[in-house]
Amino acid sequence: MNFITDVVSQSHVRLNNYWNNGFSINPAAVNDSYQNSITVATRKQWISFPGAPTDFYAAGTMYFEDYSMQLGAKVLTEIKGYTQSTEIQLAYAYALSLSEDLVLNMGIAGSYHNFAYDRSQITLASSEINSGIYENLLFKNSFDATLGFELAYNALKFGLSSANVFALFNKENNLNPNTNIAYLFYKQYSSNPVNFGVGLSGFTYAGISQLELNGTMFYRRDSESNELQIGLFYRTKFELGAIAGIDFGKLKVSYSFDYNLGQVLNQSYGTHEIMLTYNFKPSRVCKSCRWY
């Protein structure tokens, strides 16, 4: 008899480069620097580890500066072992100017979730097939919502996001449990060639909690040159990583590598992630230009 067991590979599906793409974790992350933005990314976790997750991400936002609102959409697919989960999200955000330097962004998103098994990779005994076990391996669909807000004041950003809020009222929802994210970012902005940024993030997911500390240096030889980004992060309890990026103006390329020092240490060559972001149609007036 073949047994099927579950292995928890990560606490929450997310990208390392959410510093450069806050919309990936919060529907209230408004990009008011550009009217339109498109992002694609892929993440291969724990290279050489059998069944480790592979993620594919695509998102787009449109900011209507005359109405101080943003519409967004994203698709996130994760293939993990013989399972595949997909989330399709549509989001709305409104940017409320509290003062010349202080903006409160409020966002809401509706999500469609699909969870499916690749049954071609599962071998069952004839008795198990006859018992109807395949009926439990059909795809599952569900709908949910995400709420968030973000407060931007000069060099600071503070945000909160709660995903899958319907799960708070459905204790049997094991596939998409409620996930809460809080973050505080600081990004220096000056005429100096080198600037720095720091970030602190906290995540809670199905009883699991994580903290992440991020430090980044930004280098630009002059106002006309491309900006280079180099950063390090630590994620509790056993994850270390590095982030690098280059800004070609409208196009930004980001890469990250992280290494798990826990139980998969001897079975993996680390995790790789690459993200491409294209921003176009700059806004006439923006209050968060340093972030995009």
XYZ file of C-alpha atoms in Angstrom:
292
model
C 0.000 0.000 0.000
C 1.256 3.502 -0.867
C 0.695 6.202 1.718
C 0.082 9.881 1.017
C 1.494 12.345 3.516
C 1.479 16.144 3.667
C 4.664 18.138 4.017
C 4.555 21.825 4.967
C 7.132 23.597 2.814
C 6.540 27.241 3.668
C 4.260 29.239 5.897
C 2.869 31.620 3.271
C 3.189 31.929 -0.490
C 4.898 35.266 -1.080
C 7.716 36.831 -3.055
C 10.981 38.018 -1.530
C 10.847 41.169 -3.636
C 7.669 42.553 -2.093
C 9.768 45.598 -1.131
C 9.627 46.567 -4.821
C 6.062 45.364 -5.320
C 3.911 46.017 -2.274
C 0.787 45.110 -4.237
C 1.850 41.441 -4.019
C 1.075 41.429 -0.280
C -1.357 44.319 0.169
C -4.196 45.523 -2.120
C -3.782 48.970 -0.517
C -0.212 49.403 -1.868
C -0.843 52.209 -4.369
C 1.714 53.022 -7.068
C 0.947 56.698 -7.616
C 4.293 57.304 -9.326
C 3.043 55.691 -12.546
C -0.397 55.353 -14.054
C 0.263 51.775 -15.194
C 2.519 49.000 -13.947
C 3.037 45.357 -14.950
C 5.008 42.787 -12.952
C 5.920 39.172 -13.661
C 7.976 36.926 -11.388
C 8.924 33.327 -10.819
C 10.288 31.674 -7.697
C 11.892 28.230 -7.470
C 12.189 27.143 -3.865
C 14.784 24.706 -2.496
C 16.539 23.699 -5.711
C 17.059 19.886 -5.921
C 14.556 19.205 -3.104
C 11.848 16.827 -4.462
C 8.392 18.395 -4.607
C 9.572 21.857 -3.513
C 7.287 24.749 -4.514
C 7.575 26.638 -7.791
C 5.666 29.922 -7.983
C 4.539 32.008 -10.958
C 3.262 35.545 -10.390
C 1.772 38.195 -12.679
C 0.131 41.473 -11.700
C -0.948 44.787 -13.162
C -2.174 48.052 -11.673
C -3.771 51.194 -13.108
C -3.750 54.421 -11.092
C -6.347 57.093 -11.893
C -4.790 60.225 -10.428
C -7.850 62.398 -11.073
C -9.862 60.067 -8.827
C -7.015 59.043 -6.457
C -7.827 55.380 -6.958
C -6.089 52.257 -8.216
C -7.446 49.137 -9.900
C -5.320 46.005 -9.829
C -5.278 42.345 -10.759
C -2.896 39.524 -9.944
C -2.507 35.804 -10.570
C -0.373 33.592 -8.337
C 0.151 29.896 -9.084
C 2.127 27.512 -6.893
C 3.052 23.982 -7.939
C 4.060 21.922 -4.921
C 4.559 18.172 -5.178
C 1.476 16.735 -6.859
C -0.685 19.761 -5.983
C -1.294 23.069 -7.720
C -2.964 26.117 -6.197
C -3.990 29.233 -8.113
C -5.275 32.562 -6.851
C -6.851 35.195 -9.094
C -7.427 38.543 -7.406
C -9.119 41.797 -8.404
C -8.416 44.807 -6.195
C -9.551 48.380 -5.603
C -7.681 50.998 -3.583
C -8.338 54.628 -2.721
C -5.592 57.113 -1.783
C -6.764 59.662 0.790
C -4.442 62.663 1.169
C -4.438 63.646 4.832
C -1.817 66.360 4.299
C 0.821 67.344 1.772
C 3.137 64.548 2.942
C 0.727 62.045 4.523
C -1.384 59.611 2.480
C -3.703 56.863 3.699
C -4.287 54.100 1.145
C -7.256 51.789 1.709
C -7.735 48.634 -0.333
C -10.059 45.680 -0.803
C -9.723 42.668 -3.071
C -11.853 39.713 -4.073
C -10.120 36.394 -4.707
C -10.889 33.179 -6.530
C -8.913 30.128 -5.337
C -8.466 26.850 -7.154
C -6.724 23.835 -5.638
C -6.073 20.730 -7.738
C -4.109 17.484 -7.685
C -2.036 16.027 -10.503
C -3.486 12.550 -10.208
C -1.083 11.210 -12.847
C 1.666 11.377 -10.200
C -0.263 9.345 -7.618
C -0.158 5.546 -7.588
C -2.889 3.792 -5.650
C -3.675 0.162 -5.013
C -6.772 -1.192 -6.776
C -8.590 -1.507 -3.477
C -8.024 2.182 -2.753
C -9.281 3.147 -6.208
C -12.415 1.074 -5.709
C -12.974 2.689 -2.324
C -13.463 6.025 -4.036
C -10.325 7.769 -2.804
C -10.042 9.582 -6.149
C -13.238 11.433 -5.320
C -11.283 13.259 -2.617
C -8.641 14.327 -5.129
C -10.856 16.467 -7.311
C -10.119 20.173 -7.689
C -11.658 22.580 -5.190
C -12.849 26.134 -5.766
C -13.463 28.880 -3.242
C -13.883 32.639 -2.992
C -12.502 35.016 -0.404
C -11.502 38.631 0.267
C -8.499 40.655 1.401
C -8.537 43.946 3.296
C -5.630 46.305 3.807
C -4.417 49.806 4.440
C -1.124 51.586 4.036
C 0.070 54.836 5.578
C 2.814 56.660 3.653
C 4.617 59.620 5.206
C 7.717 60.900 3.425
C 10.330 58.161 3.856
C 8.107 55.857 5.946
C 5.527 53.267 4.987
C 3.387 51.325 7.420
C 0.910 48.742 6.209
C -1.483 46.060 7.414
C -3.183 43.416 5.322
C -5.550 40.569 6.188
C -6.023 37.941 3.482
C -8.767 35.307 3.310
C -10.946 37.073 5.841
C -13.863 34.692 5.167
C -11.732 31.941 6.705
C -12.213 33.630 10.092
C -15.814 32.421 9.959
C -15.058 29.023 8.412
C -12.863 26.979 10.735
C -12.878 24.063 8.265
C -11.022 26.073 5.613
C -7.612 24.391 5.699
C -6.510 25.303 2.178
C -6.723 29.106 2.456
C -6.501 30.121 6.121
C -6.582 33.716 7.263
C -3.191 35.411 6.779
C -2.144 38.696 8.396
C 0.795 40.852 7.376
C 2.230 43.987 8.981
C 5.246 45.941 7.757
C 7.204 49.095 8.407
C 9.594 50.375 5.703
C 11.999 53.292 5.603
C 13.701 54.407 2.386
C 16.158 57.292 2.367
C 15.896 59.709 -0.521
C 18.670 62.262 -1.072
C 21.081 63.564 -3.683
C 23.842 61.363 -2.280
C 25.139 58.568 -4.539
C 24.323 55.992 -1.845
C 21.035 55.771 0.052
C 19.714 53.045 2.311
C 16.469 51.417 3.279
C 15.335 49.136 6.109
C 12.215 47.103 6.610
C 10.563 45.038 9.319
C 7.732 42.648 8.479
C 5.581 40.251 10.467
C 3.434 37.400 9.112
C 0.889 35.127 10.816
C -0.543 32.143 8.989
C -2.524 29.182 10.371
C -0.913 29.485 13.792
C 2.574 30.066 12.350
C 4.339 33.398 12.922
C 7.396 34.807 11.165
C 9.440 37.991 11.320
C 11.629 39.388 8.574
C 14.311 42.082 8.739
C 15.515 43.692 5.515
C 18.401 46.092 4.877
C 19.138 47.552 1.432
C 21.619 49.961 -0.156
C 20.724 51.974 -3.268
C 23.483 53.387 -5.475
C 23.114 55.951 -8.271
C 26.195 57.656 -9.697
C 24.142 60.686 -10.786
C 20.556 61.626 -11.499
C 20.795 60.235 -15.042
C 22.332 56.842 -14.191
C 20.571 53.581 -13.403
C 19.947 52.790 -9.765
C 21.538 49.656 -8.325
C 20.046 47.843 -5.334
C 21.817 45.382 -3.032
C 20.214 44.066 0.140
C 20.195 41.351 2.779
C 17.359 39.868 4.803
C 16.826 37.447 7.660
C 13.577 35.538 8.118
C 12.831 33.583 11.269
C 13.842 31.023 12.087
C 16.387 29.671 9.624
C 16.273 31.752 6.433
C 18.976 34.101 5.137
C 18.917 35.821 1.771
C 20.209 38.497 -0.573
C 18.413 40.777 -3.024
C 19.874 42.591 -6.014
C 18.239 44.807 -8.601
C 18.833 47.353 -11.304
C 16.481 50.079 -12.446
C 16.611 50.842 -16.178
C 14.091 53.654 -15.884
C 10.739 52.161 -16.752
C 12.013 48.587 -16.426
C 13.287 47.168 -13.149
C 14.916 43.744 -12.816
C 15.189 42.176 -9.357
C 16.768 38.916 -8.257
C 16.903 37.230 -4.869
C 18.557 34.180 -3.383
C 17.756 32.747 0.017
C 19.127 29.777 1.883
C 17.417 27.710 4.542
C 19.603 26.676 7.476
C 17.024 24.275 8.879
C 16.233 20.654 8.115
C 16.559 21.047 4.324
C 20.120 22.364 4.621
C 21.753 19.244 3.170
C 19.086 18.605 0.528
C 18.812 21.952 -1.213
C 20.854 24.489 -3.162
C 18.749 27.403 -2.039
C 15.837 29.359 -3.490
C 15.988 31.610 -6.555
C 13.554 34.341 -7.561
C 13.497 36.818 -10.437
C 11.068 39.696 -10.949
C 10.526 42.040 -13.887
C 8.532 45.253 -13.398
C 7.615 47.689 -16.154
C 6.178 51.079 -15.180
C 4.832 53.479 -17.775
C 2.890 56.730 -18.039
C 4.358 58.676 -15.090
C 1.805 60.530 -12.991
C 1.737 64.322 -12.995
C 1.985 64.449 -9.204
C 3.032 61.613 -6.903
C 3.718 61.380 -3.171
C 5.545 58.048 -3.070
C 8.024 58.461 -5.912
C 10.912 57.063 -3.887
C 9.189 53.692 -3.668
C 8.838 52.898 -7.380
